[in-house]
Amino acid sequence: MDTSWWISKDELDPAQQEFIKLPASGRYQLEGPAGSGKTNLLLLRAQFVAGQGEKNVLVITYTNALCDFLRSGLAGTGLIEGDQVRTFHSWAVGHIGRYLKTHLVEKGADFDEDTRAHAVELLKQANEKLPAKNIYSSIFVDEAQDLTVEELRCLLSLSENVCVCGDIKQGIYQRDGLDIAADMGLEKHTLTRHYRIGQRIAQVADRLLEPPSPAQSLEATSNYNPKIQGTPSAELHRCIDRDEQFSKLCELLAVQLVAFTGEKIGIFCGKRSTAAELAERFEGTEFEKNVCYHATDTDGFASDARIHIMTMHSAKGVEFRAVHLFGIEVNRPVFRGGCLV
């Protein structure tokens, strides 16, 4: 998987450097907007702790796509193995199976709301059977806003040293996970600047989700450098129907696959049915062998394909060189008849 999103310690700004230099032992929560470097800092801290000899670390996130994404940032370091990066679902199933000798869910079953509630009860029982209270030297959690306080309490109670990060604005499951700082007394840190979102794209995002004040908008807090990172663009293509949208999409993809050699392109859909329809449209086209369709939120991100079709839910937290939103007229009336790229 492409790792161009990953940055080294030398590329961090003063606020990020301050966080990365916190003692290895401690209980921290980091919040900040999309593109502020939270995930990078989380993984750099995980590497730092592992480099101090504390190899028994656990890195948790929400989806398989994000798991693969995080593993790509740790690849080749020799400090943290791939199986130490897990989804909360995967970790819960394994933890319950190991200490209670029971299955949380049957293979292939959905990790739905009822299962999540049942998992919390079983995790509490499993934690009572542990040979020691702290079974991990450190625990790191990305996208904490997508978990609940109860879920995080079950997880974070297994180590004296924890670090969680998230952004309430990026929460799409209406969870209370970021309240864990007050619940467990975590030391809070906040980033205010972001570097990944270009000004033009930030303007669009601010229109979709109005900021509390102009000073707090994504546009105002953007440190994106177009001279280094390229000129950002966001265009709405108004089309008569899905056929015209797809035709325009293919036209743009043909150019981008050449212009962005080796880099990945995302196509996001608001509904699974729209994503499935789009995947079918690519069958038999020149792009077919380069397309990966993520049928569910749990699909991984290990494919070498350069074009990835997924729902907006599945796409959260991952990065692409270019992104297209297909069929979004069903989600946002303001885009009626449009395809945003």
Tab-separated table of C-alpha atoms in Angstrom:
chain	number	residue	atom	x	y	z
A	1	MET	CA	0.000	0.000	0.000
A	2	ASP	CA	1.195	3.544	-0.738
A	3	THR	CA	2.783	5.195	2.301
A	4	SER	CA	3.182	8.749	0.995
A	5	TRP	CA	0.845	9.892	3.793
A	6	TRP	CA	3.462	8.963	6.387
A	7	ILE	CA	5.784	11.704	7.697
A	8	SER	CA	8.933	11.549	9.818
A	9	LYS	CA	9.616	13.312	13.103
A	10	ASP	CA	11.641	15.977	11.257
A	11	GLU	CA	8.492	17.120	9.424
A	12	LEU	CA	6.442	17.850	12.550
A	13	ASP	CA	5.461	21.369	13.622
A	14	PRO	CA	6.123	22.644	17.189
A	15	ALA	CA	2.719	21.547	18.562
A	16	GLN	CA	3.156	18.088	17.096
A	17	GLN	CA	6.743	17.888	18.370
A	18	GLU	CA	5.533	18.801	21.859
A	19	PHE	CA	3.096	15.899	21.854
A	20	ILE	CA	5.577	13.394	20.472
A	21	LYS	CA	8.059	14.273	23.234
A	22	LEU	CA	5.674	13.442	26.075
A	23	PRO	CA	6.974	10.681	28.382
A	24	ALA	CA	6.445	7.113	27.169
A	25	SER	CA	4.525	6.382	30.354
A	26	GLY	CA	1.281	8.276	30.681
A	27	ARG	CA	-2.381	8.447	29.727
A	28	TYR	CA	-3.091	10.861	26.889
A	29	GLN	CA	-5.866	11.938	24.544
A	30	LEU	CA	-5.145	13.857	21.336
A	31	GLU	CA	-7.841	15.719	19.416
A	32	GLY	CA	-7.595	17.687	16.200
A	33	PRO	CA	-9.220	18.243	12.805
A	34	ALA	CA	-8.825	16.013	9.777
A	35	GLY	CA	-5.313	16.307	8.358
A	36	SER	CA	-3.757	17.602	11.597
A	37	GLY	CA	-1.450	14.592	11.914
A	38	LYS	CA	-3.194	12.679	14.724
A	39	THR	CA	-2.632	9.261	13.172
A	40	ASN	CA	1.016	10.008	12.407
A	41	LEU	CA	1.599	11.132	15.968
A	42	LEU	CA	-0.172	8.092	17.376
A	43	LEU	CA	2.035	5.724	15.370
A	44	LEU	CA	5.200	7.685	16.103
A	45	ARG	CA	4.413	7.387	19.804
A	46	ALA	CA	3.737	3.664	19.397
A	47	GLN	CA	7.124	3.282	17.702
A	48	PHE	CA	8.782	5.383	20.399
A	49	VAL	CA	7.362	3.198	23.172
A	50	ALA	CA	8.258	-0.033	21.355
A	51	GLY	CA	11.746	1.352	20.763
A	52	GLN	CA	12.157	1.773	24.522
A	53	GLY	CA	11.870	-2.005	24.827
A	54	GLU	CA	8.145	-2.126	25.601
A	55	LYS	CA	7.258	-4.411	22.691
A	56	ASN	CA	3.881	-5.575	24.009
A	57	VAL	CA	1.895	-2.707	22.534
A	58	LEU	CA	-1.556	-2.833	20.973
A	59	VAL	CA	-2.844	-0.460	18.279
A	60	ILE	CA	-6.626	-0.345	17.799
A	61	THR	CA	-8.816	1.321	15.193
A	62	TYR	CA	-12.339	0.873	13.875
A	63	THR	CA	-12.362	-0.571	10.338
A	64	ASN	CA	-10.241	-3.084	8.441
A	65	ALA	CA	-9.463	-0.414	5.850
A	66	LEU	CA	-7.951	1.744	8.582
A	67	CYS	CA	-6.107	-1.248	10.008
A	68	ASP	CA	-4.343	-1.842	6.699
A	69	PHE	CA	-3.690	1.891	6.482
A	70	LEU	CA	-2.013	1.961	9.905
A	71	ARG	CA	-0.003	-1.163	9.166
A	72	SER	CA	1.369	0.551	6.063
A	73	GLY	CA	2.807	3.287	8.279
A	74	LEU	CA	4.542	0.738	10.504
A	75	ALA	CA	5.819	-1.501	7.697
A	76	GLY	CA	9.519	-2.204	7.844
A	77	THR	CA	10.180	-0.621	11.244
A	78	GLY	CA	10.750	-3.953	12.959
A	79	LEU	CA	9.264	-2.520	16.140
A	80	ILE	CA	5.576	-3.406	15.854
A	81	GLU	CA	4.215	-6.462	14.040
A	82	GLY	CA	1.157	-6.404	11.800
A	83	ASP	CA	-0.917	-8.532	14.181
A	84	GLN	CA	-0.462	-5.906	16.907
A	85	VAL	CA	-2.661	-3.560	14.836
A	86	ARG	CA	-6.286	-4.669	15.156
A	87	THR	CA	-9.826	-3.455	14.738
A	88	PHE	CA	-11.763	-3.190	17.987
A	89	HIS	CA	-14.070	-5.911	16.645
A	90	SER	CA	-11.174	-8.273	15.921
A	91	TRP	CA	-9.520	-7.616	19.277
A	92	ALA	CA	-12.806	-8.124	21.200
A	93	VAL	CA	-13.502	-11.436	19.457
A	94	GLY	CA	-9.994	-12.686	20.237
A	95	HIS	CA	-9.968	-11.430	23.836
A	96	ILE	CA	-13.337	-12.999	24.625
A	97	GLY	CA	-12.393	-16.237	22.905
A	98	ARG	CA	-9.109	-16.505	24.794
A	99	TYR	CA	-10.353	-15.790	28.308
A	100	LEU	CA	-13.970	-16.987	28.192
A	101	LYS	CA	-13.558	-19.791	25.631
A	102	THR	CA	-16.672	-18.624	23.809
A	103	HIS	CA	-17.506	-17.078	20.433
A	104	LEU	CA	-18.771	-13.516	20.383
A	105	VAL	CA	-20.148	-13.877	16.860
A	106	GLU	CA	-20.208	-16.587	14.248
A	107	LYS	CA	-17.743	-16.141	11.395
A	108	GLY	CA	-19.116	-13.710	8.815
A	109	ALA	CA	-21.836	-12.342	11.102
A	110	ASP	CA	-22.367	-8.598	11.408
A	111	PHE	CA	-20.904	-6.682	14.357
A	112	ASP	CA	-24.225	-4.879	14.863
A	113	GLU	CA	-25.557	-2.822	17.777
A	114	ASP	CA	-26.817	-5.834	19.716
A	115	THR	CA	-23.478	-7.590	19.251
A	116	ARG	CA	-21.583	-4.498	20.420
A	117	ALA	CA	-23.665	-4.316	23.589
A	118	HIS	CA	-23.172	-8.050	24.196
A	119	ALA	CA	-19.436	-7.647	23.563
A	120	VAL	CA	-19.120	-5.090	26.358
A	121	GLU	CA	-20.712	-7.491	28.855
A	122	LEU	CA	-18.461	-10.347	27.767
A	123	LEU	CA	-15.362	-8.129	27.819
A	124	LYS	CA	-16.109	-7.217	31.427
A	125	GLN	CA	-16.333	-10.928	32.282
A	126	ALA	CA	-13.158	-11.714	30.355
A	127	ASN	CA	-11.235	-8.957	32.147
A	128	GLU	CA	-12.125	-10.540	35.491
A	129	LYS	CA	-10.336	-13.740	34.435
A	130	LEU	CA	-7.021	-12.134	33.433
A	131	PRO	CA	-3.825	-13.450	35.032
A	132	ALA	CA	-2.782	-9.824	35.646
A	133	LYS	CA	-4.587	-6.490	35.407
A	134	ASN	CA	-2.225	-4.934	32.861
A	135	ILE	CA	-1.615	-7.305	29.970
A	136	TYR	CA	-0.267	-4.666	27.555
A	137	SER	CA	2.642	-2.291	28.082
A	138	SER	CA	0.791	0.405	26.096
A	139	ILE	CA	-2.466	0.738	24.153
A	140	PHE	CA	-3.003	3.168	21.269
A	141	VAL	CA	-6.449	3.906	19.817
A	142	ASP	CA	-7.156	5.756	16.573
A	143	GLU	CA	-10.602	7.126	15.619
A	144	ALA	CA	-11.751	6.936	19.245
A	145	GLN	CA	-14.868	8.940	18.414
A	146	ASP	CA	-16.296	5.823	16.730
A	147	LEU	CA	-16.202	3.770	19.929
A	148	THR	CA	-18.185	4.147	23.137
A	149	VAL	CA	-16.883	5.039	26.576
A	150	GLU	CA	-17.862	1.560	27.807
A	151	GLU	CA	-15.965	-0.133	24.983
A	152	LEU	CA	-12.886	2.006	25.594
A	153	ARG	CA	-13.086	1.454	29.334
A	154	CYS	CA	-12.943	-2.325	28.794
A	155	LEU	CA	-9.938	-1.907	26.507
A	156	LEU	CA	-7.922	0.815	28.219
A	157	SER	CA	-8.192	-0.800	31.656
A	158	LEU	CA	-5.678	-3.368	30.386
A	159	SER	CA	-2.691	-0.999	30.493
A	160	GLU	CA	-1.306	1.799	32.647
A	161	ASN	CA	-0.133	3.613	29.513
A	162	VAL	CA	-2.679	4.649	26.892
A	163	CYS	CA	-2.952	7.116	24.054
A	164	VAL	CA	-6.184	7.747	22.148
A	165	CYS	CA	-6.896	10.180	19.357
A	166	GLY	CA	-9.949	11.351	17.480
A	167	ASP	CA	-12.080	14.199	16.232
A	168	ILE	CA	-15.740	14.573	17.121
A	169	LYS	CA	-16.427	16.124	13.696
A	170	GLN	CA	-15.231	12.934	12.022
A	171	GLY	CA	-17.596	10.768	14.040
A	172	ILE	CA	-20.230	9.137	11.834
A	173	TYR	CA	-21.613	6.561	14.282
A	174	GLN	CA	-22.765	8.956	17.031
A	175	ARG	CA	-20.571	7.465	19.775
A	176	ASP	CA	-19.276	9.103	22.947
A	177	GLY	CA	-15.726	7.706	22.848
A	178	LEU	CA	-13.952	11.051	23.245
A	179	ASP	CA	-15.614	11.451	26.650
A	180	ILE	CA	-13.161	8.795	27.842
A	181	ALA	CA	-10.685	11.547	28.807
A	182	ALA	CA	-12.961	12.778	31.579
A	183	ASP	CA	-14.089	9.245	32.439
A	184	MET	CA	-10.572	7.850	32.924
A	185	GLY	CA	-8.612	11.014	33.658
A	186	LEU	CA	-6.602	11.187	30.432
A	187	GLU	CA	-4.375	14.206	29.823
A	188	LYS	CA	-5.896	16.098	26.880
A	189	HIS	CA	-3.945	17.696	24.024
A	190	THR	CA	-5.402	19.546	21.041
A	191	LEU	CA	-4.084	20.300	17.552
A	192	THR	CA	-5.641	23.238	15.693
A	193	ARG	CA	-3.816	23.316	12.353
A	194	HIS	CA	-4.109	20.862	9.493
A	195	TYR	CA	-1.922	20.205	6.454
A	196	ARG	CA	-3.652	17.662	4.239
A	197	ILE	CA	-6.746	19.536	3.080
A	198	GLY	CA	-6.231	22.131	0.348
A	199	GLN	CA	-7.989	25.478	0.609
A	200	ARG	CA	-10.478	24.799	-2.187
A	201	ILE	CA	-11.473	21.455	-0.684
A	202	ALA	CA	-11.671	23.053	2.768
A	203	GLN	CA	-14.132	25.601	1.394
A	204	VAL	CA	-16.411	22.819	0.179
A	205	ALA	CA	-16.156	20.971	3.505
A	206	ASP	CA	-16.986	24.154	5.442
A	207	ARG	CA	-20.108	24.614	3.330
A	208	LEU	CA	-21.245	21.058	4.070
A	209	LEU	CA	-20.505	21.268	7.812
A	210	GLU	CA	-20.607	24.876	8.961
A	211	PRO	CA	-17.872	25.680	11.528
A	212	PRO	CA	-18.707	27.316	14.880
A	213	SER	CA	-16.887	30.470	13.742
A	214	PRO	CA	-14.905	31.627	10.674
A	215	ALA	CA	-11.666	31.359	12.664
A	216	GLN	CA	-12.361	27.677	13.347
A	217	SER	CA	-13.132	26.783	9.738
A	218	LEU	CA	-11.046	24.230	7.859
A	219	GLU	CA	-10.110	26.946	5.378
A	220	ALA	CA	-8.837	29.314	8.083
A	221	THR	CA	-6.830	26.610	9.866
A	222	SER	CA	-5.298	25.096	6.729
A	223	ASN	CA	-1.501	25.013	6.415
A	224	TYR	CA	-1.661	23.264	3.051
A	225	ASN	CA	1.194	24.393	0.795
A	226	PRO	CA	0.146	24.290	-2.873
A	227	LYS	CA	3.725	24.935	-4.046
A	228	ILE	CA	4.821	21.669	-2.457
A	229	GLN	CA	1.650	19.592	-2.464
A	230	GLY	CA	0.052	20.788	-5.704
A	231	THR	CA	-2.879	23.072	-6.431
A	232	PRO	CA	-6.047	21.676	-4.823
A	233	SER	CA	-9.286	21.559	-6.762
A	234	ALA	CA	-12.932	20.707	-6.128
A	235	GLU	CA	-15.387	20.712	-8.996
A	236	LEU	CA	-19.070	19.893	-9.207
A	237	HIS	CA	-20.060	18.314	-12.518
A	238	ARG	CA	-23.794	18.601	-13.075
A	239	CYS	CA	-25.036	15.647	-15.104
A	240	ILE	CA	-28.390	14.591	-16.521
A	241	ASP	CA	-28.254	11.025	-15.179
A	242	ARG	CA	-25.953	8.294	-13.833
A	243	ASP	CA	-24.839	7.352	-17.353
A	244	GLU	CA	-23.468	10.838	-17.904
A	245	GLN	CA	-21.880	10.819	-14.449
A	246	PHE	CA	-20.103	7.553	-15.204
A	247	SER	CA	-18.917	8.810	-18.582
A	248	LYS	CA	-17.441	11.921	-16.960
A	249	LEU	CA	-15.883	9.841	-14.204
A	250	CYS	CA	-14.124	7.572	-16.717
A	251	GLU	CA	-12.846	10.588	-18.617
A	252	LEU	CA	-11.270	11.986	-15.446
A	253	LEU	CA	-9.877	8.624	-14.299
A	254	ALA	CA	-8.098	8.097	-17.614
A	255	VAL	CA	-6.148	11.312	-17.048
A	256	GLN	CA	-5.516	10.811	-13.330
A	257	LEU	CA	-4.181	7.265	-13.618
A	258	VAL	CA	-1.435	8.630	-15.868
A	259	ALA	CA	-0.846	11.878	-13.988
A	260	PHE	CA	-0.722	10.270	-10.522
A	261	THR	CA	1.506	7.308	-11.314
A	262	GLY	CA	1.382	4.609	-8.646
A	263	GLU	CA	-1.014	6.541	-6.418
A	264	LYS	CA	-4.509	5.500	-5.412
A	265	ILE	CA	-7.816	7.125	-6.315
A	266	GLY	CA	-10.968	6.844	-4.236
A	267	ILE	CA	-14.570	6.865	-5.413
A	268	PHE	CA	-17.022	7.397	-2.561
A	269	CYS	CA	-20.739	6.655	-2.624
A	270	GLY	CA	-23.346	7.583	-0.059
A	271	LYS	CA	-25.106	4.214	-0.208
A	272	ARG	CA	-23.937	0.626	-0.603
A	273	SER	CA	-26.398	0.137	-3.428
A	274	THR	CA	-24.783	3.015	-5.327
A	275	ALA	CA	-21.300	1.569	-4.767
A	276	ALA	CA	-22.476	-1.847	-5.988
A	277	GLU	CA	-24.031	-0.255	-9.068
A	278	LEU	CA	-20.806	1.607	-9.831
A	279	ALA	CA	-18.704	-1.549	-9.468
A	280	GLU	CA	-20.947	-3.247	-12.035
A	281	ARG	CA	-20.556	-0.318	-14.423
A	282	PHE	CA	-16.781	-0.831	-14.448
A	283	GLU	CA	-17.105	-4.480	-15.535
A	284	GLY	CA	-15.858	-4.918	-19.073
A	285	THR	CA	-14.244	-1.472	-19.198
A	286	GLU	CA	-10.556	-0.606	-19.554
A	287	PHE	CA	-10.505	0.119	-15.804
A	288	GLU	CA	-11.898	-3.204	-14.590
A	289	LYS	CA	-8.597	-4.803	-13.535
A	290	ASN	CA	-7.612	-1.652	-11.673
A	291	VAL	CA	-10.789	-1.437	-9.587
A	292	CYS	CA	-11.263	-2.714	-6.029
A	293	TYR	CA	-14.825	-2.688	-4.703
A	294	HIS	CA	-15.103	-2.579	-0.905
A	295	ALA	CA	-18.468	-4.284	-0.453
A	296	THR	CA	-18.693	-3.702	3.312
A	297	ASP	CA	-17.171	-1.469	5.985
A	298	THR	CA	-15.091	-4.445	7.151
A	299	ASP	CA	-13.308	-5.063	3.840
A	300	GLY	CA	-9.561	-4.574	4.056
A	301	PHE	CA	-7.304	-2.278	2.095
A	302	ALA	CA	-4.552	-4.627	0.994
A	303	SER	CA	-5.421	-4.661	-2.715
A	304	ASP	CA	-2.883	-3.384	-5.248
A	305	ALA	CA	-5.714	-1.891	-7.316
A	306	ARG	CA	-5.443	1.855	-7.805
A	307	ILE	CA	-9.157	2.690	-7.969
A	308	HIS	CA	-11.134	1.988	-4.797
A	309	ILE	CA	-14.935	2.107	-4.643
A	310	MET	CA	-16.418	2.371	-1.168
A	311	THR	CA	-19.115	4.019	0.884
A	312	MET	CA	-18.329	7.245	2.684
A	313	HIS	CA	-18.444	5.301	5.961
A	314	SER	CA	-15.811	2.837	4.750
A	315	ALA	CA	-13.590	5.656	3.507
A	316	LYS	CA	-13.216	7.547	6.761
A	317	GLY	CA	-9.633	7.923	7.904
A	318	VAL	CA	-7.925	6.759	4.709
A	319	GLU	CA	-6.240	8.958	2.100
A	320	PHE	CA	-6.162	9.112	-1.682
A	321	ARG	CA	-4.385	11.257	-4.244
A	322	ALA	CA	-7.752	12.137	-5.774
A	323	VAL	CA	-11.331	11.506	-4.710
A	324	HIS	CA	-14.590	11.353	-6.666
A	325	LEU	CA	-18.078	11.350	-5.127
A	326	PHE	CA	-20.463	9.362	-7.324
A	327	GLY	CA	-24.253	9.438	-7.137
A	328	ILE	CA	-24.256	11.891	-4.262
A	329	GLU	CA	-27.534	13.437	-5.369
A	330	VAL	CA	-29.302	10.791	-3.265
A	331	ASN	CA	-27.595	12.095	-0.121
A	332	ARG	CA	-27.361	15.838	-0.515
A	333	PRO	CA	-30.142	17.715	-2.332
A	334	VAL	CA	-27.679	20.567	-2.907
A	335	PHE	CA	-25.811	18.244	-5.288
A	336	ARG	CA	-28.910	17.155	-7.181
A	337	GLY	CA	-27.738	15.788	-10.528
A	338	GLY	CA	-24.099	16.246	-9.645
A	339	CYS	CA	-20.863	14.322	-9.400
A	340	LEU	CA	-18.223	16.002	-7.220
A	341	VAL	CA	-14.503	15.510	-7.951
